[in-house]
PDB file of C-alpha atoms in Angstrom:
ATOM      1  CA  MET A   1     156.873-111.258-245.461  1.00 97.00           C
ATOM      2  CA  ARG A   2     156.898-114.243-243.102  1.00 97.00           C
ATOM      3  CA  LEU A   3     154.826-114.831-239.985  1.00 98.00           C
ATOM      4  CA  TYR A   4     155.855-117.460-237.486  1.00 97.00           C
ATOM      5  CA  SER A   5     152.565-118.560-235.993  1.00 96.00           C
ATOM      6  CA  GLY A   6     151.031-121.296-233.881  1.00 94.00           C
ATOM      7  CA  PRO A   7     147.880-123.245-234.744  1.00 93.00           C
ATOM      8  CA  LEU A   8     146.238-122.339-231.424  1.00 95.00           C
ATOM      9  CA  SER A   9     148.071-119.092-230.694  1.00 96.00           C
ATOM     10  CA  LEU A  10     145.478-116.417-229.952  1.00 97.00           C
ATOM     11  CA  PHE A  11     148.027-113.656-230.436  1.00 98.00           C
ATOM     12  CA  SER A  12     149.296-114.988-233.756  1.00 97.00           C
ATOM     13  CA  ARG A  13     145.727-115.183-235.015  1.00 97.00           C
ATOM     14  CA  LYS A  14     145.223-111.500-234.185  1.00 98.00           C
ATOM     15  CA  VAL A  15     148.068-110.660-236.532  1.00 98.00           C
ATOM     16  CA  GLU A  16     146.743-112.958-239.248  1.00 98.00           C
ATOM     17  CA  ILE A  17     143.359-111.209-239.205  1.00 98.00           C
ATOM     18  CA  ALA A  18     145.076-107.836-239.611  1.00 98.00           C
ATOM     19  CA  LEU A  19     147.156-109.141-242.518  1.00 98.00           C
ATOM     20  CA  TYR A  20     144.036-110.459-244.243  1.00 98.00           C
ATOM     21  CA  GLU A  21     142.184-107.190-243.626  1.00 98.00           C
ATOM     22  CA  LYS A  22     145.048-105.225-245.153  1.00 98.00           C
ATOM     23  CA  ASN A  23     145.368-107.718-248.030  1.00 98.00           C
ATOM     24  CA  ILE A  24     149.059-108.226-247.325  1.00 98.00           C
ATOM     25  CA  GLY A  25     150.545-111.379-248.781  1.00 97.00           C
ATOM     26  CA  PHE A  26     152.613-113.405-246.324  1.00 98.00           C
ATOM     27  CA  GLU A  27     154.081-116.841-245.766  1.00 97.00           C
ATOM     28  CA  ARG A  28     152.714-118.488-242.641  1.00 97.00           C
ATOM     29  CA  ILE A  29     155.292-120.670-240.921  1.00 96.00           C
ATOM     30  CA  GLU A  30     153.596-122.881-238.349  1.00 93.00           C
ATOM     31  CA  VAL A  31     155.735-123.821-235.375  1.00 92.00           C
ATOM     32  CA  ALA A  32     155.567-127.198-233.649  1.00 89.00           C
ATOM     33  CA  PHE A  33     152.820-127.521-231.009  1.00 90.00           C
ATOM     34  CA  THR A  34     151.141-130.230-228.959  1.00 87.00           C
ATOM     35  CA  GLN A  35     148.609-129.968-226.136  1.00 87.00           C
ATOM     36  CA  ASP A  36     150.918-132.073-223.941  1.00 84.00           C
ATOM     37  CA  GLU A  37     154.110-130.033-224.315  1.00 81.00           C
ATOM     38  CA  GLY A  38     153.027-126.749-225.874  1.00 82.00           C
ATOM     39  CA  TYR A  39     155.462-125.071-228.264  1.00 80.00           C
ATOM     40  CA  ARG A  40     158.359-127.457-227.861  1.00 79.00           C
ATOM     41  CA  PRO A  41     160.867-127.790-229.210  1.00 81.00           C
ATOM     42  CA  LYS A  42     161.111-124.046-229.730  1.00 87.00           C
ATOM     43  CA  HIS A  43     161.466-123.063-233.375  1.00 90.00           C
ATOM     44  CA  PRO A  44     165.043-121.754-233.745  1.00 90.00           C
ATOM     45  CA  ALA A  45     163.973-118.633-235.654  1.00 91.00           C
ATOM     46  CA  VAL A  46     161.428-117.793-232.960  1.00 92.00           C
ATOM     47  CA  ALA A  47     163.882-118.438-230.143  1.00 90.00           C
ATOM     48  CA  ALA A  48     166.446-116.212-231.863  1.00 91.00           C
ATOM     49  CA  ALA A  49     163.982-113.361-232.459  1.00 91.00           C
ATOM     50  CA  ASN A  50     162.021-113.309-229.210  1.00 92.00           C
ATOM     51  CA  PRO A  51     163.688-113.682-225.787  1.00 91.00           C
ATOM     52  CA  LYS A  52     160.419-115.261-224.573  1.00 90.00           C
ATOM     53  CA  GLY A  53     160.563-117.831-227.374  1.00 90.00           C
ATOM     54  CA  GLN A  54     156.933-117.125-228.259  1.00 92.00           C
ATOM     55  CA  VAL A  55     154.977-116.524-231.448  1.00 97.00           C
ATOM     56  CA  PRO A  56     153.989-114.415-233.291  1.00 97.00           C
ATOM     57  CA  VAL A  57     157.201-113.284-234.937  1.00 97.00           C
ATOM     58  CA  LEU A  58     156.982-111.211-238.128  1.00 98.00           C
ATOM     59  CA  VAL A  59     159.789-110.881-240.659  1.00 97.00           C
ATOM     60  CA  ASP A  60     159.405-108.102-243.224  1.00 98.00           C
ATOM     61  CA  GLY A  61     162.529-107.665-245.306  1.00 96.00           C
ATOM     62  CA  ASP A  62     165.407-107.013-242.913  1.00 96.00           C
ATOM     63  CA  LEU A  63     163.065-106.273-239.990  1.00 97.00           C
ATOM     64  CA  THR A  64     162.164-108.942-237.441  1.00 97.00           C
ATOM     65  CA  ILE A  65     159.697-108.086-234.659  1.00 97.00           C
ATOM     66  CA  PHE A  66     157.620-109.908-232.075  1.00 97.00           C
ATOM     67  CA  ASP A  67     154.606-109.267-229.819  1.00 97.00           C
ATOM     68  CA  SER A  68     151.212-108.973-231.467  1.00 98.00           C
ATOM     69  CA  THR A  69     150.635-105.362-230.385  1.00 98.00           C
ATOM     70  CA  VAL A  70     154.003-104.202-231.703  1.00 98.00           C
ATOM     71  CA  ILE A  71     153.409-106.092-234.952  1.00 98.00           C
ATOM     72  CA  LEU A  72     149.946-104.564-235.436  1.00 98.00           C
ATOM     73  CA  GLU A  73     151.269-101.059-234.861  1.00 98.00           C
ATOM     74  CA  TYR A  74     154.088-101.694-237.338  1.00 98.00           C
ATOM     75  CA  LEU A  75     151.680-102.966-239.977  1.00 98.00           C
ATOM     76  CA  GLU A  76     149.553 -99.846-239.554  1.00 98.00           C
ATOM     77  CA  ASP A  77     152.575 -97.573-240.056  1.00 97.00           C
ATOM     78  CA  ALA A  78     154.081 -99.526-242.937  1.00 98.00           C
ATOM     79  CA  TYR A  79     150.837-100.508-244.683  1.00 98.00           C
ATOM     80  CA  PRO A  80     148.299 -97.830-243.690  1.00 97.00           C
ATOM     81  CA  ALA A  81     145.471 -98.775-246.060  1.00 97.00           C
ATOM     82  CA  PRO A  82     142.945 -99.791-245.050  1.00 98.00           C
ATOM     83  CA  PRO A  83     143.427 -98.319-241.581  1.00 98.00           C
ATOM     84  CA  LEU A  84     142.905-100.440-238.499  1.00 98.00           C
ATOM     85  CA  TYR A  85     143.373 -97.614-235.990  1.00 98.00           C
ATOM     86  CA  PRO A  86     141.500 -94.302-235.672  1.00 97.00           C
ATOM     87  CA  ALA A  87     143.323 -91.347-237.179  1.00 95.00           C
ATOM     88  CA  ASP A  88     143.062 -88.971-234.220  1.00 96.00           C
ATOM     89  CA  PRO A  89     145.407 -89.417-231.222  1.00 97.00           C
ATOM     90  CA  GLY A  90     142.588 -89.718-228.692  1.00 97.00           C
ATOM     91  CA  GLY A  91     140.736 -92.307-230.719  1.00 96.00           C
ATOM     92  CA  LYS A  92     143.951 -94.220-231.302  1.00 97.00           C
ATOM     93  CA  ALA A  93     144.695 -94.246-227.578  1.00 98.00           C
ATOM     94  CA  ARG A  94     141.207 -95.521-226.770  1.00 97.00           C
ATOM     95  CA  CYS A  95     141.608 -98.250-229.393  1.00 97.00           C
ATOM     96  CA  ARG A  96     144.897 -99.324-227.848  1.00 98.00           C
ATOM     97  CA  LEU A  97     143.309 -99.470-224.411  1.00 98.00           C
ATOM     98  CA  VAL A  98     140.596-101.835-225.641  1.00 98.00           C
ATOM     99  CA  GLU A  99     143.248-104.100-227.135  1.00 98.00           C
ATOM    100  CA  LEU A 100     145.248-103.952-223.903  1.00 98.00           C
ATOM    101  CA  ASN A 101     142.079-104.801-221.980  1.00 98.00           C
ATOM    102  CA  ALA A 102     141.631-107.889-224.158  1.00 98.00           C
ATOM    103  CA  ASP A 103     145.261-109.005-223.951  1.00 98.00           C
ATOM    104  CA  GLU A 104     146.072-108.245-220.329  1.00 97.00           C
ATOM    105  CA  ILE A 105     142.839-108.016-218.317  1.00 98.00           C
ATOM    106  CA  LEU A 106     140.186-110.254-219.867  1.00 98.00           C
ATOM    107  CA  PHE A 107     142.741-112.832-220.981  1.00 98.00           C
ATOM    108  CA  ALA A 108     143.942-113.275-217.391  1.00 98.00           C
ATOM    109  CA  ASP A 109     140.611-114.988-216.666  1.00 98.00           C
ATOM    110  CA  VAL A 110     140.247-116.665-220.066  1.00 98.00           C
ATOM    111  CA  ARG A 111     143.656-118.267-219.531  1.00 97.00           C
ATOM    112  CA  ARG A 112     142.140-120.150-216.587  1.00 97.00           C
ATOM    113  CA  LEU A 113     139.868-122.053-218.998  1.00 97.00           C
ATOM    114  CA  LEU A 114     142.493-123.178-221.508  1.00 96.00           C
ATOM    115  CA  TYR A 115     143.167-126.425-219.640  1.00 95.00           C
ATOM    116  CA  ARG A 116     139.813-127.658-220.946  1.00 95.00           C
ATOM    117  CA  THR A 117     141.313-128.472-224.354  1.00 95.00           C
ATOM    118  CA  GLU A 118     144.247-130.333-222.795  1.00 93.00           C
ATOM    119  CA  PRO A 119     144.312-133.987-221.703  1.00 92.00           C
ATOM    120  CA  PRO A 120     142.979-134.410-218.134  1.00 92.00           C
ATOM    121  CA  LEU A 121     145.703-134.720-215.517  1.00 92.00           C
ATOM    122  CA  ALA A 122     146.287-138.147-213.996  1.00 93.00           C
ATOM    123  CA  ASP A 123     146.570-136.547-210.566  1.00 95.00           C
ATOM    124  CA  ALA A 124     142.940-136.079-209.462  1.00 94.00           C
ATOM    125  CA  GLY A 125     143.859-133.382-206.952  1.00 96.00           C
ATOM    126  CA  ARG A 126     145.673-131.275-209.514  1.00 95.00           C
ATOM    127  CA  GLN A 127     142.847-131.744-212.002  1.00 93.00           C
ATOM    128  CA  LYS A 128     140.306-130.605-209.405  1.00 96.00           C
ATOM    129  CA  ALA A 129     142.451-127.539-208.679  1.00 96.00           C
ATOM    130  CA  ARG A 130     142.417-126.681-212.392  1.00 94.00           C
ATOM    131  CA  GLN A 131     138.659-127.018-212.481  1.00 95.00           C
ATOM    132  CA  GLU A 132     138.259-124.742-209.464  1.00 97.00           C
ATOM    133  CA  GLU A 133     140.556-122.215-211.092  1.00 96.00           C
ATOM    134  CA  GLY A 134     138.390-122.418-214.197  1.00 96.00           C
ATOM    135  CA  GLN A 135     135.303-121.646-212.132  1.00 97.00           C
ATOM    136  CA  ARG A 136     137.015-118.546-210.774  1.00 97.00           C
ATOM    137  CA  GLY A 137     137.902-117.609-214.331  1.00 98.00           C
ATOM    138  CA  GLU A 138     134.265-117.903-215.412  1.00 98.00           C
ATOM    139  CA  LYS A 139     133.133-115.551-212.646  1.00 98.00           C
ATOM    140  CA  GLY A 140     135.752-113.043-213.712  1.00 98.00           C
ATOM    141  CA  ILE A 141     134.767-113.321-217.367  1.00 98.00           C
ATOM    142  CA  LEU A 142     131.121-112.579-216.562  1.00 98.00           C
ATOM    143  CA  SER A 143     132.210-109.447-214.732  1.00 98.00           C
ATOM    144  CA  HIS A 144     134.264-108.390-217.747  1.00 98.00           C
ATOM    145  CA  TYR A 145     131.343-109.060-220.091  1.00 98.00           C
ATOM    146  CA  ASN A 146     129.102-106.796-218.047  1.00 98.00           C
ATOM    147  CA  ARG A 147     131.671-104.004-218.210  1.00 98.00           C
ATOM    148  CA  LEU A 148     132.256-104.511-221.947  1.00 98.00           C
ATOM    149  CA  GLU A 149     128.517-104.457-222.627  1.00 98.00           C
ATOM    150  CA  GLU A 150     128.340-101.019-221.017  1.00 97.00           C
ATOM    151  CA  GLN A 151     131.464 -99.813-222.813  1.00 97.00           C
ATOM    152  CA  LEU A 152     130.203-100.906-226.228  1.00 97.00           C
ATOM    153  CA  GLY A 153     126.755 -99.405-225.726  1.00 96.00           C
ATOM    154  CA  THR A 154     124.786 -99.170-228.966  1.00 95.00           C
ATOM    155  CA  ARG A 155     127.823 -98.927-231.240  1.00 97.00           C
ATOM    156  CA  ASP A 156     128.637-101.516-233.870  1.00 98.00           C
ATOM    157  CA  TYR A 157     132.348-101.435-233.003  1.00 98.00           C
ATOM    158  CA  PHE A 158     134.346-100.470-229.930  1.00 98.00           C
ATOM    159  CA  CYS A 159     135.951 -97.470-231.612  1.00 97.00           C
ATOM    160  CA  GLY A 160     133.125 -96.521-233.978  1.00 95.00           C
ATOM    161  CA  VAL A 161     134.579 -98.402-236.957  1.00 97.00           C
ATOM    162  CA  PHE A 162     136.303-101.780-237.240  1.00 98.00           C
ATOM    163  CA  THR A 163     139.768-101.542-235.676  1.00 98.00           C
ATOM    164  CA  VAL A 164     142.474-103.490-233.899  1.00 98.00           C
ATOM    165  CA  ALA A 165     140.350-103.057-230.766  1.00 98.00           C
ATOM    166  CA  ASP A 166     137.710-105.340-232.275  1.00 98.00           C
ATOM    167  CA  ILE A 167     140.299-107.837-233.501  1.00 98.00           C
ATOM    168  CA  GLY A 168     141.952-108.155-230.099  1.00 98.00           C
ATOM    169  CA  MET A 169     138.737-108.265-228.098  1.00 98.00           C
ATOM    170  CA  PHE A 170     137.085-110.731-230.461  1.00 98.00           C
ATOM    171  CA  MET A 171     139.978-113.166-230.289  1.00 98.00           C
ATOM    172  CA  THR A 172     140.070-113.170-226.489  1.00 98.00           C
ATOM    173  CA  ILE A 173     136.303-113.606-226.213  1.00 98.00           C
ATOM    174  CA  HIS A 174     136.426-116.302-228.881  1.00 98.00           C
ATOM    175  CA  TYR A 175     138.874-118.267-226.766  1.00 98.00           C
ATOM    176  CA  ALA A 176     136.403-118.059-223.879  1.00 98.00           C
ATOM    177  CA  VAL A 177     133.652-119.301-226.210  1.00 97.00           C
ATOM    178  CA  ARG A 178     135.958-121.984-227.621  1.00 97.00           C
ATOM    179  CA  THR A 179     136.572-123.409-224.130  1.00 97.00           C
ATOM    180  CA  ASN A 180     132.898-123.465-223.076  1.00 96.00           C
ATOM    181  CA  GLY A 181     133.212-120.254-221.109  1.00 97.00           C
ATOM    182  CA  PRO A 182     130.241-118.091-220.106  1.00 96.00           C
ATOM    183  CA  ARG A 183     127.692-117.554-222.864  1.00 95.00           C
ATOM    184  CA  LEU A 184     126.985-114.116-224.283  1.00 97.00           C
ATOM    185  CA  ASP A 185     123.205-114.533-224.201  1.00 95.00           C
ATOM    186  CA  ALA A 186     122.766-112.178-221.239  1.00 96.00           C
ATOM    187  CA  PHE A 187     124.729-109.444-223.034  1.00 98.00           C
ATOM    188  CA  PRO A 188     122.759-108.684-226.228  1.00 98.00           C
ATOM    189  CA  GLY A 189     124.935-105.816-227.409  1.00 98.00           C
ATOM    190  CA  LEU A 190     128.153-107.774-226.948  1.00 98.00           C
ATOM    191  CA  ALA A 191     126.581-110.874-228.529  1.00 98.00           C
ATOM    192  CA  ALA A 192     125.509-108.901-231.615  1.00 98.00           C
ATOM    193  CA  TRP A 193     128.988-107.383-231.849  1.00 98.00           C
ATOM    194  CA  TYR A 194     130.556-110.871-231.604  1.00 98.00           C
ATOM    195  CA  ARG A 195     128.391-112.154-234.462  1.00 98.00           C
ATOM    196  CA  ARG A 196     129.161-109.057-236.527  1.00 98.00           C
ATOM    197  CA  ILE A 197     132.913-109.521-236.171  1.00 98.00           C
ATOM    198  CA  ALA A 198     132.712-113.289-236.744  1.00 98.00           C
ATOM    199  CA  ALA A 199     130.960-112.682-240.066  1.00 98.00           C
ATOM    200  CA  ARG A 200     133.930-110.794-241.521  1.00 98.00           C
ATOM    201  CA  GLN A 201     135.760-112.878-244.107  1.00 98.00           C
ATOM    202  CA  SER A 202     139.147-112.439-242.436  1.00 98.00           C
ATOM    203  CA  VAL A 203     137.806-113.472-239.043  1.00 98.00           C
ATOM    204  CA  ALA A 204     135.680-116.371-240.289  1.00 98.00           C
ATOM    205  CA  ARG A 205     138.744-117.802-242.014  1.00 98.00           C
ATOM    206  CA  VAL A 206     140.792-117.699-238.814  1.00 98.00           C
ATOM    207  CA  VAL A 207     137.970-119.094-236.681  1.00 98.00           C
ATOM    208  CA  GLU A 208     137.628-122.078-239.015  1.00 98.00           C
ATOM    209  CA  GLU A 209     141.400-122.652-238.979  1.00 97.00           C
ATOM    210  CA  ILE A 210     141.353-122.654-235.164  1.00 97.00           C
ATOM    211  CA  ALA A 211     138.478-125.156-235.171  1.00 97.00           C
ATOM    212  CA  GLU A 212     140.391-127.383-237.567  1.00 97.00           C
ATOM    213  CA  ALA A 213     143.489-127.178-235.351  1.00 96.00           C
ATOM    214  CA  ASP A 214     141.353-128.130-232.348  1.00 96.00           C
ATOM    215  CA  ARG A 215     140.029-131.154-234.199  1.00 95.00           C
ATOM    216  CA  LYS A 216     143.602-132.298-234.815  1.00 94.00           C
ATOM    217  CA  LEU A 217     145.338-131.240-231.605  1.00 94.00           C
ATOM    218  CA  SER A 218     142.893-130.755-228.746  1.00 95.00           C
ATOM    219  CA  SER A 219     141.227-133.191-226.405  1.00 91.00           C
ATOM    220  CA  PRO A 220     137.427-133.207-226.142  1.00 89.00           C
ATOM    221  CA  LEU A 221     136.385-130.339-223.914  1.00 86.00           C
ATOM    222  CA  SER A 222     136.545-131.273-220.230  1.00 69.00           C
ATOM    223  CA  PRO A 223     134.335-129.712-217.545  1.00 67.00           C
TER     224      PRO A 223
END
């Protein structure tokens, strides 16, 4: 099994955590990345597999697939133990919705903060516009945190046990934390959940690898 991944790709890291949790051996192929130009030049295998030219791309035997959600669902079907989705259809659907929330709803605001690890723009006006967009992102993130705090309630995990829902949501929140986004202090349930997930061996390994990639590739955090 091969996984084409990026050093700072949130969605690739989701897949890596699942592979570690399932104890699946794989070869990680890191594609070229810089904070100035992103993933360019595109890796030819990635460009051939994914019309968007994005990682992650998973190759398992004669099967090549892309998109983190599709990959996670495939891994669950092909390598079911230990499970990372609830067994019942309703629970599985709720788990998928939490992951979708992380990928499509929360990430829309987290994306507004990612410029903070990039070199500041020479054009002061454009840089100011990025900063203002980041401020809007922070307001949105706080609103999401409040909703997630209520959704999580007193449970240890979003779907009762550790699942893909926790992997996806943790990674998106971690990217908010990584870019000096809103703190979790005002959300004690969500903060305890974040620490609980971060303590897992699979997650701690990925978090450290992201930090190491930041030390090599990212600019000091800008306001």
